[in-house]
GROMACS .gro file of C-alpha atoms in nm:
model
  345
    1MET     CA    1   2.076  -4.949   4.477
    2SER     CA    2   2.034  -4.669   4.222
    3ALA     CA    3   2.214  -4.336   4.242
    4SER     CA    4   1.896  -4.148   4.332
    5GLU     CA    5   1.816  -4.393   4.613
    6ALA     CA    6   2.173  -4.358   4.745
    7GLU     CA    7   2.148  -3.979   4.744
    8GLN     CA    8   1.813  -3.998   4.926
    9SER     CA    9   1.961  -4.237   5.181
   10ASP     CA   10   2.260  -4.007   5.242
   11SER     CA   11   2.034  -3.707   5.288
   12THR     CA   12   1.845  -3.880   5.568
   13GLN     CA   13   2.165  -3.957   5.763
   14PRO     CA   14   2.246  -3.719   6.050
   15SER     CA   15   2.542  -3.489   5.997
   16THR     CA   16   2.867  -3.598   6.161
   17HIS     CA   17   3.019  -3.247   6.162
   18LYS     CA   18   3.097  -3.124   6.511
   19SER     CA   19   3.150  -2.755   6.565
   20PHE     CA   20   3.416  -2.626   6.804
   21ALA     CA   21   3.133  -2.472   7.004
   22ALA     CA   22   3.046  -2.481   7.371
   23TYR     CA   23   2.695  -2.614   7.319
   24PRO     CA   24   2.537  -2.894   7.115
   25THR     CA   25   2.439  -2.810   6.758
   26ARG     CA   26   2.110  -2.922   6.605
   27GLU     CA   27   2.255  -3.253   6.494
   28GLU     CA   28   2.461  -3.302   6.809
   29SER     CA   29   2.314  -3.400   7.144
   30SER     CA   30   2.471  -3.517   7.463
   31ASP     CA   31   2.425  -3.877   7.356
   32HIS     CA   32   2.666  -3.828   7.065
   33VAL     CA   33   2.943  -3.662   7.268
   34LYS     CA   34   3.215  -3.915   7.337
   35PRO     CA   35   3.327  -3.890   7.700
   36LEU     CA   36   3.689  -3.806   7.772
   37LEU     CA   37   3.856  -4.111   7.923
   38TRP     CA   38   4.104  -3.965   8.170
   39ASP     CA   39   4.280  -4.214   8.398
   40HIS     CA   40   4.614  -4.297   8.556
   41ARG     CA   41   4.777  -4.352   8.217
   42ASP     CA   42   4.726  -3.986   8.129
   43ARG     CA   43   4.870  -3.881   8.464
   44ILE     CA   44   5.178  -4.098   8.408
   45ILE     CA   45   5.228  -3.953   8.059
   46ILE     CA   46   5.194  -3.596   8.188
   47LEU     CA   47   5.438  -3.666   8.472
   48ALA     CA   48   5.694  -3.814   8.233
   49LEU     CA   49   5.659  -3.526   7.987
   50THR     CA   50   5.689  -3.271   8.265
   51LEU     CA   51   6.004  -3.430   8.407
   52LEU     CA   52   6.164  -3.442   8.062
   53THR     CA   53   6.069  -3.079   8.004
   54LEU     CA   54   6.219  -2.971   8.335
   55PHE     CA   55   6.540  -3.153   8.248
   56THR     CA   56   6.575  -2.977   7.912
   57ARG     CA   57   6.501  -2.636   8.067
   58LEU     CA   58   6.702  -2.666   8.389
   59TYR     CA   59   7.010  -2.857   8.272
   60GLN     CA   60   7.318  -2.644   8.358
   61ILE     CA   61   7.101  -2.334   8.370
   62GLY     CA   62   7.352  -2.153   8.592
   63LYS     CA   63   7.666  -2.247   8.399
   64ARG     CA   64   7.715  -1.897   8.260
   65ASN     CA   65   7.670  -1.614   8.508
   66ALA     CA   66   7.664  -1.324   8.264
   67ILE     CA   67   7.362  -1.105   8.189
   68TYR     CA   68   7.226  -1.187   7.845
   69TRP     CA   69   6.980  -1.025   7.607
   70ASP     CA   70   6.668  -0.876   7.771
   71GLU     CA   71   6.772  -0.994   8.117
   72ILE     CA   72   6.915  -0.644   8.155
   73TYR     CA   73   6.562  -0.497   8.130
   74MET     CA   74   6.351  -0.766   8.295
   75GLY     CA   75   6.593  -0.809   8.584
   76ARG     CA   76   6.608  -0.435   8.636
   77PHE     CA   77   6.229  -0.401   8.630
   78GLY     CA   78   6.195  -0.682   8.883
   79ALA     CA   79   6.449  -0.514   9.110
   80GLN     CA   80   6.256  -0.188   9.096
   81TYR     CA   81   5.953  -0.360   9.248
   82ILE     CA   82   6.176  -0.445   9.544
   83ASN     CA   83   6.325  -0.099   9.595
   84GLY     CA   84   5.999   0.075   9.500
   85THR     CA   85   6.134   0.313   9.232
   86PHE     CA   86   5.897   0.395   8.948
   87TYR     CA   87   5.966   0.286   8.589
   88HIS     CA   88   5.778   0.299   8.261
   89ASP     CA   89   5.772   0.024   8.001
   90LEU     CA   90   5.573  -0.046   7.686
   91HIS     CA   91   5.455  -0.390   7.806
   92PRO     CA   92   5.186  -0.456   8.069
   93VAL     CA   93   5.305  -0.551   8.414
   94ALA     CA   94   5.179  -0.897   8.518
   95GLY     CA   95   5.485  -1.083   8.389
   96LYS     CA   96   5.728  -0.834   8.542
   97LEU     CA   97   5.548  -0.867   8.874
   98LEU     CA   98   5.621  -1.240   8.865
   99ILE     CA   99   5.985  -1.169   8.782
  100GLY     CA  100   6.001  -0.928   9.076
  101LEU     CA  101   5.846  -1.194   9.298
  102SER     CA  102   6.111  -1.448   9.196
  103GLU     CA  103   6.386  -1.194   9.275
  104TYR     CA  104   6.230  -1.118   9.612
  105VAL     CA  105   6.204  -1.487   9.703
  106SER     CA  106   6.566  -1.540   9.595
  107GLY     CA  107   6.680  -1.277   9.846
  108HIS     CA  108   6.747  -0.990   9.607
  109ASN     CA  109   6.744  -0.649   9.782
  110GLY     CA  110   6.694  -0.445   9.464
  111SER     CA  111   7.032  -0.272   9.476
  112PHE     CA  112   7.199  -0.445   9.180
  113THR     CA  113   7.206  -0.251   8.852
  114TYR     CA  114   7.172  -0.488   8.559
  115THR     CA  115   7.428  -0.411   8.287
  116SER     CA  116   7.449  -0.592   7.955
  117GLY     CA  117   7.735  -0.844   7.947
  118ALA     CA  118   7.825  -0.796   8.314
  119GLU     CA  119   7.854  -1.089   8.551
  120TYR     CA  120   7.610  -1.146   8.834
  121PRO     CA  121   7.765  -1.069   9.173
  122PRO     CA  122   7.780  -1.347   9.433
  123HIS     CA  123   7.487  -1.209   9.636
  124ILE     CA  124   7.246  -1.234   9.338
  125ASN     CA  125   7.084  -1.578   9.314
  126TYR     CA  126   7.040  -1.564   8.937
  127VAL     CA  127   7.011  -1.944   8.916
  128PHE     CA  128   6.689  -1.939   9.117
  129GLN     CA  129   6.553  -1.652   8.907
  130ARG     CA  130   6.625  -1.833   8.582
  131ALA     CA  131   6.492  -2.160   8.723
  132SER     CA  132   6.165  -1.988   8.815
  133MET     CA  133   6.115  -1.882   8.453
  134ALA     CA  134   6.215  -2.231   8.335
  135VAL     CA  135   5.954  -2.397   8.557
  136ILE     CA  136   5.685  -2.161   8.430
  137GLY     CA  137   5.791  -2.229   8.071
  138SER     CA  138   5.785  -2.605   8.136
  139LEU     CA  139   5.413  -2.596   8.211
  140ILE     CA  140   5.344  -2.545   7.841
  141VAL     CA  141   5.407  -2.913   7.769
  142PRO     CA  142   5.149  -3.068   8.009
  143PHE     CA  143   4.904  -2.796   7.902
  144ALA     CA  144   4.962  -2.894   7.538
  145TYR     CA  145   4.898  -3.261   7.618
  146ARG     CA  146   4.571  -3.191   7.793
  147THR     CA  147   4.461  -2.952   7.517
  148CYS     CA  148   4.513  -3.229   7.261
  149ARG     CA  149   4.313  -3.470   7.474
  150PHE     CA  150   4.028  -3.220   7.504
  151LEU     CA  151   4.026  -3.182   7.126
  152GLY     CA  152   3.969  -3.557   7.089
  153PHE     CA  153   4.325  -3.680   7.029
  154GLY     CA  154   4.421  -4.023   7.152
  155ARG     CA  155   4.700  -4.068   7.405
  156ALA     CA  156   4.960  -4.147   7.140
  157ALA     CA  157   4.870  -3.845   6.926
  158ALA     CA  158   4.852  -3.615   7.229
  159THR     CA  159   5.191  -3.740   7.348
  160MET     CA  160   5.341  -3.673   7.006
  161GLY     CA  161   5.193  -3.323   6.998
  162ALA     CA  162   5.326  -3.242   7.346
  163SER     CA  163   5.665  -3.385   7.248
  164PHE     CA  164   5.687  -3.138   6.961
  165VAL     CA  165   5.650  -2.859   7.215
  166LEU     CA  166   5.898  -3.026   7.450
  167LEU     CA  167   6.167  -3.053   7.181
  168ASP     CA  168   6.113  -2.710   7.029
  169ASN     CA  169   6.453  -2.544   7.047
  170ALA     CA  170   6.323  -2.185   7.056
  171LEU     CA  171   6.087  -2.255   7.347
  172CYS     CA  172   6.365  -2.433   7.534
  173VAL     CA  173   6.613  -2.144   7.493
  174LEU     CA  174   6.364  -1.871   7.581
  175SER     CA  175   6.264  -2.056   7.898
  176ARG     CA  176   6.622  -2.055   8.030
  177PHE     CA  177   6.654  -1.678   8.079
  178ILE     CA  178   6.484  -1.409   8.284
  179LEU     CA  179   6.238  -1.300   8.015
  180LEU     CA  180   5.867  -1.235   7.971
  181ASP     CA  181   5.836  -1.492   7.693
  182PRO     CA  182   5.806  -1.812   7.903
  183ILE     CA  183   5.543  -1.643   8.119
  184LEU     CA  184   5.349  -1.528   7.813
  185PHE     CA  185   5.364  -1.871   7.647
  186CYS     CA  186   5.245  -2.035   7.966
  187PHE     CA  187   4.940  -1.808   7.992
  188ILE     CA  188   4.858  -1.853   7.621
  189ALA     CA  189   4.879  -2.231   7.663
  190MET     CA  190   4.652  -2.200   7.967
  191ALA     CA  191   4.396  -2.004   7.764
  192LEU     CA  192   4.396  -2.258   7.482
  193MET     CA  193   4.362  -2.547   7.724
  194GLY     CA  194   4.083  -2.369   7.910
  195TYR     CA  195   3.883  -2.301   7.596
  196ALA     CA  196   3.937  -2.657   7.470
  197GLY     CA  197   3.808  -2.786   7.805
  198PHE     CA  198   3.513  -2.549   7.783
  199ALA     CA  199   3.432  -2.672   7.432
  200ARG     CA  200   3.466  -3.033   7.544
  201HIS     CA  201   3.186  -2.982   7.796
  202ARG     CA  202   2.957  -2.799   7.553
  203HIS     CA  203   2.681  -3.052   7.616
  204GLN     CA  204   2.676  -2.954   7.987
  205ALA     CA  205   2.584  -2.587   7.945
  206PHE     CA  206   2.560  -2.392   8.274
  207SER     CA  207   2.688  -2.685   8.480
  208ALA     CA  208   2.963  -2.640   8.738
  209VAL     CA  209   3.235  -2.785   8.512
  210TRP     CA  210   3.112  -2.569   8.221
  211TRP     CA  211   3.137  -2.252   8.432
  212ARG     CA  212   3.474  -2.359   8.573
  213TRP     CA  213   3.640  -2.395   8.233
  214LEU     CA  214   3.480  -2.076   8.102
  215ALA     CA  215   3.602  -1.875   8.403
  216PHE     CA  216   3.945  -2.038   8.377
  217THR     CA  217   3.965  -1.931   8.013
  218GLY     CA  218   3.880  -1.573   8.107
  219LEU     CA  219   4.142  -1.572   8.382
  220SER     CA  220   4.406  -1.705   8.144
  221LEU     CA  221   4.317  -1.447   7.878
  222GLY     CA  222   4.352  -1.172   8.136
  223LEU     CA  223   4.694  -1.298   8.243
  224ALA     CA  224   4.812  -1.328   7.881
  225ILE     CA  225   4.708  -0.975   7.779
  226SER     CA  226   4.847  -0.842   8.110
  227THR     CA  227   5.191  -0.987   8.032
  228LYS     CA  228   5.247  -0.869   7.674
  229TRP     CA  229   5.030  -0.703   7.413
  230ILE     CA  230   5.098  -0.997   7.182
  231GLY     CA  231   4.858  -1.187   7.408
  232ALA     CA  232   4.580  -0.999   7.226
  233PHE     CA  233   4.606  -1.261   6.949
  234VAL     CA  234   4.484  -1.542   7.173
  235VAL     CA  235   4.209  -1.308   7.295
  236ALA     CA  236   4.112  -1.254   6.932
  237LEU     CA  237   4.115  -1.630   6.867
  238VAL     CA  238   3.881  -1.706   7.156
  239GLY     CA  239   3.668  -1.407   7.060
  240LEU     CA  240   3.621  -1.530   6.702
  241CYS     CA  241   3.527  -1.878   6.824
  242THR     CA  242   3.281  -1.723   7.067
  243ILE     CA  243   3.121  -1.517   6.789
  244GLU     CA  244   3.081  -1.835   6.585
  245GLU     CA  245   2.920  -2.012   6.881
  246LEU     CA  246   2.669  -1.736   6.945
  247ALA     CA  247   2.587  -1.704   6.574
  248ILE     CA  248   2.511  -2.076   6.547
  249LEU     CA  249   2.314  -2.061   6.868
  250TYR     CA  250   2.111  -1.766   6.736
  251SER     CA  251   2.023  -1.961   6.420
  252ASP     CA  252   1.893  -2.257   6.622
  253ARG     CA  253   1.517  -2.216   6.649
  254LYS     CA  254   1.499  -2.479   6.923
  255THR     CA  255   1.692  -2.253   7.162
  256SER     CA  256   1.476  -2.012   7.358
  257VAL     CA  257   1.550  -1.642   7.382
  258LEU     CA  258   1.610  -1.674   7.756
  259THR     CA  259   1.872  -1.943   7.702
  260GLN     CA  260   2.050  -1.731   7.441
  261ILE     CA  261   2.055  -1.436   7.681
  262LYS     CA  262   2.211  -1.659   7.947
  263HIS     CA  263   2.483  -1.766   7.703
  264TRP     CA  264   2.556  -1.403   7.619
  265ILE     CA  265   2.574  -1.303   7.985
  266ALA     CA  266   2.802  -1.597   8.068
  267ARG     CA  267   3.051  -1.500   7.799
  268VAL     CA  268   3.043  -1.130   7.878
  269VAL     CA  269   3.113  -1.198   8.246
  270CYS     CA  270   3.383  -1.464   8.197
  271LEU     CA  271   3.552  -1.358   7.872
  272ILE     CA  272   3.531  -0.980   7.905
  273CYS     CA  273   3.482  -0.880   8.268
  274ILE     CA  274   3.728  -1.130   8.421
  275PRO     CA  275   4.017  -1.046   8.182
  276LEU     CA  276   3.954  -0.674   8.231
  277LEU     CA  277   3.952  -0.721   8.608
  278VAL     CA  278   4.281  -0.914   8.597
  279TYR     CA  279   4.438  -0.639   8.386
  280LEU     CA  280   4.327  -0.364   8.624
  281ILE     CA  281   4.434  -0.555   8.937
  282SER     CA  282   4.783  -0.611   8.795
  283PHE     CA  283   4.826  -0.237   8.741
  284GLN     CA  284   4.683  -0.163   9.086
  285ILE     CA  285   4.955  -0.380   9.239
  286HIS     CA  286   5.211  -0.220   9.007
  287PHE     CA  287   5.135   0.136   9.121
  288ALA     CA  288   5.105   0.030   9.485
  289LEU     CA  289   5.460  -0.107   9.485
  290LEU     CA  290   5.628   0.173   9.287
  291ARG     CA  291   5.576   0.472   9.517
  292SER     CA  292   5.916   0.643   9.490
  293ARG     CA  293   6.066   0.862   9.223
  294GLY     CA  294   6.228   0.669   8.938
  295THR     CA  295   6.338   0.672   8.577
  296GLY     CA  296   5.987   0.669   8.431
  297ASP     CA  297   5.858   0.984   8.601
  298TYR     CA  298   5.900   1.207   8.298
  299LYS     CA  299   5.633   1.010   8.109
  300MET     CA  300   5.370   1.064   8.376
  301PRO     CA  301   5.163   1.379   8.441
  302SER     CA  302   5.251   1.620   8.720
  303GLN     CA  303   4.948   1.511   8.926
  304PHE     CA  304   5.088   1.157   8.936
  305GLN     CA  305   5.440   1.273   9.024
  306SER     CA  306   5.308   1.481   9.313
  307LEU     CA  307   5.194   1.158   9.484
  308GLN     CA  308   5.539   0.998   9.471
  309ARG     CA  309   5.794   0.993   9.748
  310ASN     CA  310   6.116   1.193   9.700
  311ASN     CA  311   5.974   1.377   9.402
  312VAL     CA  312   6.039   1.750   9.376
  313VAL     CA  313   5.688   1.806   9.240
  314SER     CA  314   5.536   1.684   9.566
  315ARG     CA  315   5.723   1.955   9.759
  316GLN     CA  316   5.604   2.259   9.564
  317PRO     CA  317   5.269   2.441   9.536
  318HIS     CA  318   5.000   2.320   9.299
  319ASP     CA  319   5.000   2.648   9.107
  320VAL     CA  320   5.320   2.778   8.946
  321ALA     CA  321   5.498   3.019   9.178
  322ILE     CA  322   5.844   3.171   9.220
  323GLY     CA  323   6.094   2.887   9.262
  324SER     CA  324   5.865   2.619   9.113
  325GLN     CA  325   6.017   2.357   8.889
  326ILE     CA  326   5.831   2.335   8.558
  327THR     CA  327   5.854   2.110   8.255
  328ILE     CA  328   5.761   2.235   7.908
  329ARG     CA  329   5.661   1.960   7.669
  330SER     CA  330   5.464   1.920   7.349
  331HIS     CA  331   5.101   1.813   7.364
  332LEU     CA  332   5.174   1.578   7.074
  333PRO     CA  333   5.295   1.220   7.139
  334GLY     CA  334   5.664   1.147   7.113
  335PHE     CA  335   5.976   1.335   7.211
  336GLY     CA  336   6.052   1.694   7.116
  337LEU     CA  337   6.314   1.952   7.202
  338ILE     CA  338   6.272   2.327   7.235
  339TYR     CA  339   6.544   2.506   7.038
  340ALA     CA  340   6.655   2.845   7.158
  341ASN     CA  341   6.944   3.075   7.066
  342GLU     CA  342   7.023   3.443   7.072
  343THR     CA  343   6.791   3.513   6.777
  344HIS     CA  344   6.481   3.359   6.937
  345ARG     CA  345   6.529   3.502   7.285
   0.00000   0.00000   0.00000
């Protein structure tokens, strides 16, 4: 065969490139999508990986009873959900709500003041609180395995990929303390698994399984961004992939305008509205639980403080009058002090 005939033969062959998109491309139809073979062997592998992960995260987790690192902040924030005193923190609140829930289930009454380097008193079940974070952090490994399987990896390759996560020393250490990091990593892994599952079923657009994985991805994105702002990176990742999908879909002349509109609506509802709703609900629960005066009052406006229990602002008139307590602050962000001496009086 001559070179020109070979080139002509290659040009007539269908493209084997498969986009990471949630719909079939022009060259890709449902007949070419290889089904995911999920059976009892995958369940056994996931069970074994999960048990090994739990062992590495839970082994002697209560050996040292001192407060380490950011446990002083996360433990204190969780306790404030129990006693209802208001606080202010730079991170969103979903992860701290889960920490507060673990403290409440462990029997914590919210009276313990977390101090760096101090030992936990006997009435604080810190082992249960740390174990709760360890279990959440352990979910990353089975999520990683299933993500690899959705991306087309075989069982051996998926097991190896999940084992890398299992044996990662940083992930193991972070999962053994009362921190936001294991919660954040879990939600990020959920989002990646959800989007991989959504992409795997791209040939079943608008089916029940297609909607389920798309909504699950949106829920996971909302939980990730509601735990720490660093979760915005996984939101950006899914957003860029979504833009690529819609751009390829727009260039496909075989797709009707109505179908494209449906794809746009589906993504707006599941990848924008659901995460935004999760974010707002987490803050609604946050403000509903923290109704009493606390350490974070000074960062909130007077109208907010007037709605709190045991706050002096709630016991004085709306307008400034004789005997009112006032606060003078700069309209610019950040802290500032008013300097006064005999010369400026």
